[in-house]
Short mmCIF file of C-alpha atoms and ligand atoms in Angstrom, two decimals:
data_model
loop_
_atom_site.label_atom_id
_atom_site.label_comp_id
_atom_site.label_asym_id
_atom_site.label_seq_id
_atom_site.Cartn_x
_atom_site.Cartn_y
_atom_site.Cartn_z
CA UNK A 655 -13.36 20.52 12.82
CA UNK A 656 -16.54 21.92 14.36
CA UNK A 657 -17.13 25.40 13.60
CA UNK A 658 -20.51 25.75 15.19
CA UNK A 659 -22.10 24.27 18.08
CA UNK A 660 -25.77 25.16 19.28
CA UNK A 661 -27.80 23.28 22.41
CA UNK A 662 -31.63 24.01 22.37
CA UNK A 663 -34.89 23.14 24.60
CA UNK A 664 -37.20 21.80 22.35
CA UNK A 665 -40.55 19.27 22.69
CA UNK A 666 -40.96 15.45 22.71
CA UNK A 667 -44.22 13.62 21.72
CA UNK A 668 -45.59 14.10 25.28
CA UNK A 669 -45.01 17.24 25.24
CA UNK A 670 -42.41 17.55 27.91
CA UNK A 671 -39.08 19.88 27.13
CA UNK A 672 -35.95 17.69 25.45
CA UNK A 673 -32.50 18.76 24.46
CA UNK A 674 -31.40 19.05 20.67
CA UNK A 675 -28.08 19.99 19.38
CA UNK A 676 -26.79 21.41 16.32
CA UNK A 677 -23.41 21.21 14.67
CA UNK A 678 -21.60 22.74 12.09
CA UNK A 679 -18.23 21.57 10.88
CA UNK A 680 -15.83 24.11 8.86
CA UNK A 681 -16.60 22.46 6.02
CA UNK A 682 -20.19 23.62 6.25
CA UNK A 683 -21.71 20.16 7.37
CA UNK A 684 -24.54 20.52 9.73
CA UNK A 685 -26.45 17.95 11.44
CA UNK A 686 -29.28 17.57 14.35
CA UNK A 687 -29.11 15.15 17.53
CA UNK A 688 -32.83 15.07 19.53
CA UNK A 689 -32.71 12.80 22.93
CA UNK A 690 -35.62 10.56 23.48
CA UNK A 691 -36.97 10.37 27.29
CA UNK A 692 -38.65 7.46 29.01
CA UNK A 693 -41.43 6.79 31.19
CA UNK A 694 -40.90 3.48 33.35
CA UNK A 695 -36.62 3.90 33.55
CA UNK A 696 -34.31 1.54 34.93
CA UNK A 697 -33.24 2.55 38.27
CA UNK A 698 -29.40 2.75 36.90
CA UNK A 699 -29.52 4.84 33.55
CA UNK A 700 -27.56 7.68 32.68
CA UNK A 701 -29.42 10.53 34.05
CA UNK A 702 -31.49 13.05 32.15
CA UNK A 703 -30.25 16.99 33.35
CA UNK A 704 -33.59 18.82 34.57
CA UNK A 705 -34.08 22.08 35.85
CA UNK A 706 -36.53 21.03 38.73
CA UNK A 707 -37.65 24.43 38.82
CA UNK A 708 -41.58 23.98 39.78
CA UNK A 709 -42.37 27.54 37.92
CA UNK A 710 -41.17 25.80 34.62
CA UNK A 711 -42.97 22.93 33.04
CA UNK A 712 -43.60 21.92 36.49
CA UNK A 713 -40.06 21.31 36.34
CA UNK A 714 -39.13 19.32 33.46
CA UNK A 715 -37.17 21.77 31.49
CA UNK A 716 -33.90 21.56 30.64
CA UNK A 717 -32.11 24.94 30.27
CA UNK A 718 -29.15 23.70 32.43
CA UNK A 719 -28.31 20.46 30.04
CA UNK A 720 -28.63 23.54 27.18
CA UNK A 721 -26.40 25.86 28.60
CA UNK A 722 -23.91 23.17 29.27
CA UNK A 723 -23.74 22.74 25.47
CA UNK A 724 -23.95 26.19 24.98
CA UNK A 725 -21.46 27.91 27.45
CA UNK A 726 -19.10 24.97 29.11
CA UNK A 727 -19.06 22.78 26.01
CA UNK A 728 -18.85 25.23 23.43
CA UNK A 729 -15.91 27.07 25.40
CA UNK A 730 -13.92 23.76 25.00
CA UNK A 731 -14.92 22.14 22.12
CA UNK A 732 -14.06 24.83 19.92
CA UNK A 733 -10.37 24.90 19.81
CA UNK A 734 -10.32 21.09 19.69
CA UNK A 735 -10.47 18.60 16.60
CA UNK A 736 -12.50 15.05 16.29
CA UNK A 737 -11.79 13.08 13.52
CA UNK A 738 -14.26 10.04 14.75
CA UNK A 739 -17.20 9.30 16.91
CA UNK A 740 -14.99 7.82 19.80
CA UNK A 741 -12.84 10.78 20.23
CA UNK A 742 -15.84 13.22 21.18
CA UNK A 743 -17.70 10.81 23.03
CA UNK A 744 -15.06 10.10 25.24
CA UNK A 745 -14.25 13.27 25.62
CA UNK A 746 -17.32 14.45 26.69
CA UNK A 747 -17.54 11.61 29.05
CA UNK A 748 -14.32 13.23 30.56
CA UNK A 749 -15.78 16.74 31.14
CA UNK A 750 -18.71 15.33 32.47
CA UNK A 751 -16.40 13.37 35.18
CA UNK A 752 -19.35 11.46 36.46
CA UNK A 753 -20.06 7.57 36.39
CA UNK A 754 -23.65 8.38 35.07
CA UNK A 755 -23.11 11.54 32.88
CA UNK A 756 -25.29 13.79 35.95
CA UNK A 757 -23.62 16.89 35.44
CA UNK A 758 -24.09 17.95 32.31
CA UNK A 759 -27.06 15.39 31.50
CA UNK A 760 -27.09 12.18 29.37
CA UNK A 761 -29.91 14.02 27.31
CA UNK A 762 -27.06 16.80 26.53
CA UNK A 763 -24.36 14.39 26.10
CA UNK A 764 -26.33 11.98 23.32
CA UNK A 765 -28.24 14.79 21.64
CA UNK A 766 -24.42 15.68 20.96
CA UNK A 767 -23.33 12.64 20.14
CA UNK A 768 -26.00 11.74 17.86
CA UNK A 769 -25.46 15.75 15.89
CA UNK A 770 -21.55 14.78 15.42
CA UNK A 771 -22.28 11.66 13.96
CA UNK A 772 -25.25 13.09 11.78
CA UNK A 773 -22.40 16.02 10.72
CA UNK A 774 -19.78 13.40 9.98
CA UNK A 775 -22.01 11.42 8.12
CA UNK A 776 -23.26 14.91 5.91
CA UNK A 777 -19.27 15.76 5.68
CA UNK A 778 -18.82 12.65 3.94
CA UNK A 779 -21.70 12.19 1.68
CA UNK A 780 -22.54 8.68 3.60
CA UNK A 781 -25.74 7.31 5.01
CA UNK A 782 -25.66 7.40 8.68
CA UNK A 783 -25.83 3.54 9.18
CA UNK A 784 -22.81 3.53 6.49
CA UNK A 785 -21.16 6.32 9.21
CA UNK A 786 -22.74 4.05 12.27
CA UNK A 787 -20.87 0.78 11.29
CA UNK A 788 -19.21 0.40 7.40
CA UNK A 789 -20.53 -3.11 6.14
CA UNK A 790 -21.00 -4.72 2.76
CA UNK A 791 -24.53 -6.16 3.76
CA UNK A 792 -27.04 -4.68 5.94
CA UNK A 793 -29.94 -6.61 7.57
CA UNK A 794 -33.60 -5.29 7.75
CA UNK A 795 -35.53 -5.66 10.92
CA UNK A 796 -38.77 -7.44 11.76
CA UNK A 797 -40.55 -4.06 13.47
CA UNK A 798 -42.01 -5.12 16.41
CA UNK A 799 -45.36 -2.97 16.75
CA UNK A 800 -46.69 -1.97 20.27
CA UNK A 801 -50.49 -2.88 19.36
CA UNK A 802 -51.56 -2.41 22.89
CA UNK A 803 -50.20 -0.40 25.90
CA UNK A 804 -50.43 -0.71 28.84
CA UNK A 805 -48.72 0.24 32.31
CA UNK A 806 -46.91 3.26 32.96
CA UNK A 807 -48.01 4.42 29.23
CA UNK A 808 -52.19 4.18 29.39
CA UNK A 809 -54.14 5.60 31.52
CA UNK A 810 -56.39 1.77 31.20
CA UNK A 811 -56.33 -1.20 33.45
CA UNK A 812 -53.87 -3.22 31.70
CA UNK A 813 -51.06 -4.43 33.66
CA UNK A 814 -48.58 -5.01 31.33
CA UNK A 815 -46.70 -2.34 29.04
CA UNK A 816 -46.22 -3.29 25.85
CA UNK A 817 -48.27 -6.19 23.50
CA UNK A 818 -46.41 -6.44 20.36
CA UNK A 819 -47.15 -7.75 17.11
CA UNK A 820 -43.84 -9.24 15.11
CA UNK A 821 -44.81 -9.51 11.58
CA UNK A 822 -41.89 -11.66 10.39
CA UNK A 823 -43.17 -14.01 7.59
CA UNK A 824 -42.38 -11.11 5.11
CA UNK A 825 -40.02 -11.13 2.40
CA UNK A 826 -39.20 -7.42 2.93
CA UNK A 827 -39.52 -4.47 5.74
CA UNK A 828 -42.27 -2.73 3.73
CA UNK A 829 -44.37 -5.79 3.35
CA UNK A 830 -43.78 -6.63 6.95
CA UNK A 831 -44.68 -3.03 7.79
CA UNK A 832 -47.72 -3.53 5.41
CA UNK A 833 -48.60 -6.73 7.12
CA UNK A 834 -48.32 -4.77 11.24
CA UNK A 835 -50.53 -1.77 9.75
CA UNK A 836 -53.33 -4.56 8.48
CA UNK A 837 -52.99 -6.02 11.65
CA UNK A 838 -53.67 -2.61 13.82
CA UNK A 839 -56.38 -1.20 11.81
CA UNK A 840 -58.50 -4.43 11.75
CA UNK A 841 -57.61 -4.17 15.75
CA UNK A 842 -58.91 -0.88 16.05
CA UNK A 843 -62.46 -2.52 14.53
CA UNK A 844 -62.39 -5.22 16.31
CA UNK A 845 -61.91 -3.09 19.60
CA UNK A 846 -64.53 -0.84 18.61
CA UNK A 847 -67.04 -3.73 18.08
CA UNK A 848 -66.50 -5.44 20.99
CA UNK A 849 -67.67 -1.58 22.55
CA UNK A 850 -63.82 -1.20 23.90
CA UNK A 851 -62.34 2.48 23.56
CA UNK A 852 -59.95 3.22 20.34
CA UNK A 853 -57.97 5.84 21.50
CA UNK A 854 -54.34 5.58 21.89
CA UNK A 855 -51.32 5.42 24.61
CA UNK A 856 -48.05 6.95 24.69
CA UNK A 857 -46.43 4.46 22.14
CA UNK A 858 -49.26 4.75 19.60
CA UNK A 859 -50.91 1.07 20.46
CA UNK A 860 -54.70 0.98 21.73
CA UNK A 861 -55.27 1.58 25.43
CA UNK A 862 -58.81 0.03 26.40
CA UNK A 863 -59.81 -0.71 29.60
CA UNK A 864 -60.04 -4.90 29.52
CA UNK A 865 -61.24 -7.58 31.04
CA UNK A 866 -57.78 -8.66 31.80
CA UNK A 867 -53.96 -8.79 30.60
CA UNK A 868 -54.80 -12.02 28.86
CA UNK A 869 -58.02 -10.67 27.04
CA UNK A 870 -55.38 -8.37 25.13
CA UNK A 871 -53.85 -11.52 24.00
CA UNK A 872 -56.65 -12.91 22.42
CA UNK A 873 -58.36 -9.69 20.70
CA UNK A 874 -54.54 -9.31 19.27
CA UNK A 875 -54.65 -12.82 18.19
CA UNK A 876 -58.37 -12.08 16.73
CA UNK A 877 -57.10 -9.04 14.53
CA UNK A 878 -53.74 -10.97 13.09
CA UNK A 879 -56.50 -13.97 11.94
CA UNK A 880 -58.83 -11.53 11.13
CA UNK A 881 -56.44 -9.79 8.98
CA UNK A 882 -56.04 -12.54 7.05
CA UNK A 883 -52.65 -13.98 8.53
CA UNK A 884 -51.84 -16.81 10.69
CA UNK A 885 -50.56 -16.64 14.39
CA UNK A 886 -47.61 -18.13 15.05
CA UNK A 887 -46.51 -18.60 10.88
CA UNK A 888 -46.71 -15.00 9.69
CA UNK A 889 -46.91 -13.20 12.72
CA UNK A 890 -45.94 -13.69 16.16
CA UNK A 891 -46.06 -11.77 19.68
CA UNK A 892 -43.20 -9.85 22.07
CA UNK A 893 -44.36 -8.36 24.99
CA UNK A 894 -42.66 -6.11 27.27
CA UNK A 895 -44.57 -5.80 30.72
CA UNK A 896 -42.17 -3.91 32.36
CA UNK A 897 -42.30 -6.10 35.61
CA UNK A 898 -39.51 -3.64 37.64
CA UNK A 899 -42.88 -1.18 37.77
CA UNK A 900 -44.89 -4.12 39.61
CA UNK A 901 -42.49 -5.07 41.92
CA UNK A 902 -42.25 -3.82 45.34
CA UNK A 903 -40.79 -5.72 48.77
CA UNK A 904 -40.40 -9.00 46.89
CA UNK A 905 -43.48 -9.45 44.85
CA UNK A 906 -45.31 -8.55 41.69
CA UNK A 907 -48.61 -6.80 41.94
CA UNK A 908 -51.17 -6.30 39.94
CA UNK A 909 -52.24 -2.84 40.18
CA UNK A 910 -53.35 -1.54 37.50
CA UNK A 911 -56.18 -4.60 37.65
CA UNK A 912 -56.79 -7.26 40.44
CA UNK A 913 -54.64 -5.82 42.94
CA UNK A 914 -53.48 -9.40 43.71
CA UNK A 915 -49.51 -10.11 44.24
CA UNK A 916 -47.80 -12.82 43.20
CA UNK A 917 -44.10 -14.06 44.08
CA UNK A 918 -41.30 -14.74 41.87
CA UNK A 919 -41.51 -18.32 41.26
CA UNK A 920 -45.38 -18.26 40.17
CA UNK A 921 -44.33 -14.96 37.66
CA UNK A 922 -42.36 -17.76 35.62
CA UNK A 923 -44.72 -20.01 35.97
CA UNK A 924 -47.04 -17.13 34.45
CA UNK A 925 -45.21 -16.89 31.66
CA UNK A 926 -44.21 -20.16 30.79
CA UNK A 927 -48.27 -20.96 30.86
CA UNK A 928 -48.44 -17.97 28.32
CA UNK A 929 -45.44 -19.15 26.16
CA UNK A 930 -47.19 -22.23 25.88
CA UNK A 931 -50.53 -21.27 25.00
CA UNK A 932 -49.50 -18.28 22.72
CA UNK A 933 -47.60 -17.77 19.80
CA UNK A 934 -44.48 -15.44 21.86
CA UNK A 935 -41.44 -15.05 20.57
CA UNK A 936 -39.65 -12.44 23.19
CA UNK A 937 -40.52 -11.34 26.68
CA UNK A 938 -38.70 -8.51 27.96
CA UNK A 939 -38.64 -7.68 31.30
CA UNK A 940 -40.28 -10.30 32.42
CA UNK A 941 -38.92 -10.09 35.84
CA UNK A 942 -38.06 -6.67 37.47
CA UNK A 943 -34.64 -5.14 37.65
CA UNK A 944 -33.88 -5.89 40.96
CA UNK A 945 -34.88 -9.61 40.93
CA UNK A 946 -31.33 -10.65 39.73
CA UNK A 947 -31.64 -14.26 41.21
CA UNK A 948 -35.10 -14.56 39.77
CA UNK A 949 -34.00 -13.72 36.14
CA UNK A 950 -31.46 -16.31 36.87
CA UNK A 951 -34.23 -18.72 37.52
CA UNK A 952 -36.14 -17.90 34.58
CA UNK A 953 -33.49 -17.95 31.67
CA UNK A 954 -32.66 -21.63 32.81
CA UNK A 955 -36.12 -22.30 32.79
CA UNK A 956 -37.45 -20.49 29.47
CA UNK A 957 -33.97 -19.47 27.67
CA UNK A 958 -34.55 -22.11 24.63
CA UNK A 959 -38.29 -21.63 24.19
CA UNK A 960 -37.99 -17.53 24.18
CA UNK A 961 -36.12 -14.51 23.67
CA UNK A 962 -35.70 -12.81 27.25
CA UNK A 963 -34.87 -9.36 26.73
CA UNK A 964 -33.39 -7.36 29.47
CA UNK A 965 -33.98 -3.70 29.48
CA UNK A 966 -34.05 -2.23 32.88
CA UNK A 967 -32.00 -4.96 34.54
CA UNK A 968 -28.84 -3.98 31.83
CA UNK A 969 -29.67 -0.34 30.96
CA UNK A 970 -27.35 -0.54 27.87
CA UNK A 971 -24.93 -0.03 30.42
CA UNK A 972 -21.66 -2.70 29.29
CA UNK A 973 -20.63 -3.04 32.81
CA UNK A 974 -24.03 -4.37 33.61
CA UNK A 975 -24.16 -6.42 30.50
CA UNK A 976 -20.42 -7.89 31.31
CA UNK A 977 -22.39 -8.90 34.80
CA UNK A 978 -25.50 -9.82 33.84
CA UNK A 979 -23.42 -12.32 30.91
CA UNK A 980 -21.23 -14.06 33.84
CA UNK A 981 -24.40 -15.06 35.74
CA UNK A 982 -26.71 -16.17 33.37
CA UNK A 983 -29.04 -13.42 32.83
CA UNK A 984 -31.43 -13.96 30.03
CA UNK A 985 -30.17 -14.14 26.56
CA UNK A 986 -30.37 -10.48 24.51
CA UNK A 987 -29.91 -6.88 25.59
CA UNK A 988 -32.39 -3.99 24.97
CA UNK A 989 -30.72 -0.81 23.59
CA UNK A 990 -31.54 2.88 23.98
CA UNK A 991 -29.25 5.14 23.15
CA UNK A 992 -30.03 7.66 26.01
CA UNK A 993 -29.98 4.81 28.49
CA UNK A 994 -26.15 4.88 28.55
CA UNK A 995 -25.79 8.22 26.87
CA UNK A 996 -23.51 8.03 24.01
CA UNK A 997 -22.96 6.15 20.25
CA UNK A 998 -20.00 5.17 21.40
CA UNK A 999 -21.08 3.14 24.56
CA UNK A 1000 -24.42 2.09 22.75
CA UNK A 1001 -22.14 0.35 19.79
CA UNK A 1002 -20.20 -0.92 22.67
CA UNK A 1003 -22.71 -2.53 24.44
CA UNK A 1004 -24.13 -4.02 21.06
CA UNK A 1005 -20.31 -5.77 20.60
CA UNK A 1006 -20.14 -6.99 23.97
CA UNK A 1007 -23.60 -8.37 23.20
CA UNK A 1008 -23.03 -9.96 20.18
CA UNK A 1009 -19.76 -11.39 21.06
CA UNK A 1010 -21.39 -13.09 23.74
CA UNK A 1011 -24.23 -14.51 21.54
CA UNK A 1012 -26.91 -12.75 23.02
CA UNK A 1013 -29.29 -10.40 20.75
CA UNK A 1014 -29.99 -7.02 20.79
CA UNK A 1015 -33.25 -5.55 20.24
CA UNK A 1016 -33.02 -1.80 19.17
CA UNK A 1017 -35.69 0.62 20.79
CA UNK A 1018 -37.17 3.96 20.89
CA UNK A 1019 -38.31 5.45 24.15
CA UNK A 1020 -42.35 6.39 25.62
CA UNK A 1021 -41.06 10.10 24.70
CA UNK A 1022 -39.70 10.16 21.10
CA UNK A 1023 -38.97 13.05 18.61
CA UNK A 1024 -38.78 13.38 14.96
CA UNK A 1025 -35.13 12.08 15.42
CA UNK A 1026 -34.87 8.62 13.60
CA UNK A 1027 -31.09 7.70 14.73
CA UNK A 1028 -32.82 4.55 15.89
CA UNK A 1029 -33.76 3.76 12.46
CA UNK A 1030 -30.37 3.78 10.83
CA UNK A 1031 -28.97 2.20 14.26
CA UNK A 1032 -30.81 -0.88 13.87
CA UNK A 1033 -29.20 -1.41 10.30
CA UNK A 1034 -26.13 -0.24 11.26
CA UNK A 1035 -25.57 -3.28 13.91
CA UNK A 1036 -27.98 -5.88 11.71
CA UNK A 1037 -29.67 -6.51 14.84
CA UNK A 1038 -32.71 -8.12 13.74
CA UNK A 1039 -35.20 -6.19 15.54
CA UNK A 1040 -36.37 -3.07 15.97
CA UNK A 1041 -39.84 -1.79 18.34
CA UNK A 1042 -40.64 1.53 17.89
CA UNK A 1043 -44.23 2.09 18.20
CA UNK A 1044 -47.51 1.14 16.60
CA UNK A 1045 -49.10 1.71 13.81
CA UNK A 1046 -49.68 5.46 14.25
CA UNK A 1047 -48.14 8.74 15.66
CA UNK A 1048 -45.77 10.41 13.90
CA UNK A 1049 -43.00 10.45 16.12
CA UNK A 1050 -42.91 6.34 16.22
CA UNK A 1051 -43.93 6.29 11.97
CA UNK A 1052 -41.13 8.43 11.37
CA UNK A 1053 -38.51 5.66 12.07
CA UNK A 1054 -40.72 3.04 10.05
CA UNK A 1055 -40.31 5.74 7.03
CA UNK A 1056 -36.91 6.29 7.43
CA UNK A 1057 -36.02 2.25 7.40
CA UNK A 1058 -38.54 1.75 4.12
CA UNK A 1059 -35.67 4.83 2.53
CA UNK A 1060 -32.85 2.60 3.70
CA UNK A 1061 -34.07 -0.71 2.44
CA UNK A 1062 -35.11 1.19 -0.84
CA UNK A 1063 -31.34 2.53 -0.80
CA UNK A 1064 -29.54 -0.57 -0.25
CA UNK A 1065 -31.72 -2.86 -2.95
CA UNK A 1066 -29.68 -6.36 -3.05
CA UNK A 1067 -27.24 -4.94 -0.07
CA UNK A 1068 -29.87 -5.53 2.25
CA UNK A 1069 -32.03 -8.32 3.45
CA UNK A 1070 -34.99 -8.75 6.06
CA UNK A 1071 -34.24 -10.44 9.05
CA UNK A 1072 -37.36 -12.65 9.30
CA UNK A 1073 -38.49 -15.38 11.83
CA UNK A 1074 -34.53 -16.57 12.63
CA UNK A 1075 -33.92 -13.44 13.89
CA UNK A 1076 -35.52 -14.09 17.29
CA UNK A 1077 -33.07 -15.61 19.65
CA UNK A 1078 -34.64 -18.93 21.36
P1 PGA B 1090 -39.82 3.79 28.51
O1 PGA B 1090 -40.50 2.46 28.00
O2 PGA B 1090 -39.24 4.50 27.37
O3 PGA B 1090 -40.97 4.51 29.16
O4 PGA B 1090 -38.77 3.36 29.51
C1 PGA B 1090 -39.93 1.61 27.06
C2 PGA B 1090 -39.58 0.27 27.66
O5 PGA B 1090 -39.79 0.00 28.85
O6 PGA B 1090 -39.03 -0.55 26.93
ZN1 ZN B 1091 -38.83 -2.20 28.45
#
């Protein structure tokens, strides 16, 4: 029974307002839920409550998704009793009353959710991945670190989004997470040598201005030798380049570099050149959101040589998924949390997933908090794989830290994912 309930603005790691929420249960159980924002969204997420109020960080705070936790919630919840995850989160999808949780904001709604299952877990002296999913043996992912950024998250003239190192030839998390950090630092020289600027983008990966999106490849593929590990054997790439941002009246353009537009068709051809001539394992988003028929086209095409990870084109969202399934489209599912806005539809649309056999690839969002949910949510559904940053900034490390406590925890209950984990 919850005893307490506080909503409060608070900061992400861009410095933009958020929502947390506090519980307390009458048992004296408290617990935190923080929700994560993102940068280049999918044109059908739940939507994040802000104040648009220009006199207010230029309108991005969000003292209407508090008060809803504080006033409207509170007023209801108290007289009421949960006694699991599903019970709230459908009931606050009720009082909402809206198909994408607008009125009183996904980022209310999940920093709830995530506080009542942080509570429950503290009420019963479990882990939260134990209160996530109950399971005899846990997996540990391969962390798949953003090395460079790109896109809507640097301020550089790299196309693409995300370049992401997979360390998987590990026999453990920490000495995969040993075997990323190697792999960024000697980056970071190698960038500097070359005269290239070290500083970093909104996921903690380097954000140089280069030559071109295929130069990133190679001064990755530089730093994993360099390191003293092989391409391809110990570590491989994902990339995310967040095509739905590049697409506009039926193309892809370059913008951020050459300017020059290319259609549909020559995009897979693109990246089947680049799956050929580098070691990828997963391409999210390689096609934009809208380009249903396109993604269609490129799953037949590159389905068995690649994981093809749709993030904005499913948005979590199960009813997408259920779609998206039916026709074809690609063959794993990104998850965020705030995407569909509670634990409830997020463990959902990891079922629906898996019993599908497509993957799921667990992720953090551009704006992230101290909140590691993510963390014990990738162990919770053993889904393999986890990206949530780079090598640095606290606010991506702090999920990294939180899975080396877990896999320290579980000892012989839990073991890393590895190379097999990749869907192709
Ligand atoms: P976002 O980026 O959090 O800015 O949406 C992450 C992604 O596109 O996967
Ligand atoms: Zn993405």
């Amino acid at each position: 029974k919850i005893k307490k309930i506080i909503g409060r603005e608070i900061l992400d790691s861009r410095g933009n307002p958020t929502v947390e929420a506090e519980l307390e249960f009458e048992d004296g159980s408290r617990g935190r839920g923080i929700s994560p924002s993102g940068a280049s969204t999918g044109e059908k997420e739940a939507v994040e409550l802000r104040d648009e109020d220009p006199k207010r960080y230029g309108g991005k705070g969000v003292e209407k998704a508090v008060a809803g936790i504080n006033k409207e919630i509170a007023n209801a919840i108290i007289s009421l009793d949960f006694n699991d995850q599903k019970s709230l989160d459908n009931w606050l999808i009720e009082l909402d009353s809206t198909e994408n949780k607008s009125r009183l904001g996904a980022n209310a709604i999940l920093a709830l959710s995530i506080a009542f299952s942080r509570t429950m877990s503290v009420s019963k002296n479990i882990p939260l991945y134990r209160q996530l999913v109950d399971r005899e043996k846990y997996i540990m992912p391969v962390p798949c670190m953003n090395v460079i950024n790109g896109g809507r998250h640097a301020d550089n003239n790299v196309d693409f989004q995300e370049f992401m190192i997979a360390p998987h030839h590990a026999p453990s998390f920490k000495e995969s997470i040993r075997m990323g950090e190697e792999v960024f630092h000697t980056l970071k020289t190698l960038l500097k040598s070359k005269g290239y600027y070290t500083g970093v983008g909104d996921e903690g990966g380097f954000a140089p201005n280069l030559k071109s999106n295929e130069e990133a490849m190679e001064i990755i593929l530089e730093a994993i030798h360099k390191a003293g590990y092989a391409p391809g054997d110990d570590i491989s790439i994902c990339l995310d380049p967040a095509t739905s941002e590049m697409w506009q009246d039926g193309k892809y353009i370059f913008y951020k570099s050459s300017q020059k537009s290319i259609n549909t068709e020559e995009m897979i051809m693109m990246w089947d050149k680049w799956i050929k001539q580098y070691p990828i394992v997963l391409l999210e988003d390689g096609l934009g959101e809208n380009d249903w028929h396109g993604w269609k086209e490129m799953t037949a095409a590159l389905g068995k040589k690649v994981e093809l990870v749709g993030d904005d084109i499913f948005c979590t969202n199960p009813k997408i998924i259920a779609d998206g399934i039916k026709k074809g489209i690609g063959n794993s599912v990104l998850i965020k949390l705030n995407q569909i806005g509670t634990i409830t539809e997020t463990l959902e649309a990891v079922q629906l997933a898996n019993d599908n056999n497509y993957n799921c690839f667990i992720s953090h969002r551009s704006g992230e908090t101290e909140d590691t949910t993510i963390a014990d949510l990738v162990v919770a559904t053993n889904a393999g794989h986890i990206k949530t940053g780079s090598g640095c900034r606290s606010e991506r490390i702090s999920k990294f830290n939180q899975l080396l406590r877990i896999e320290e925890e579980l000892g012989t209950a839990g073991s890393f994912a590895g190379f097999k984990t990749f869907k192709r």
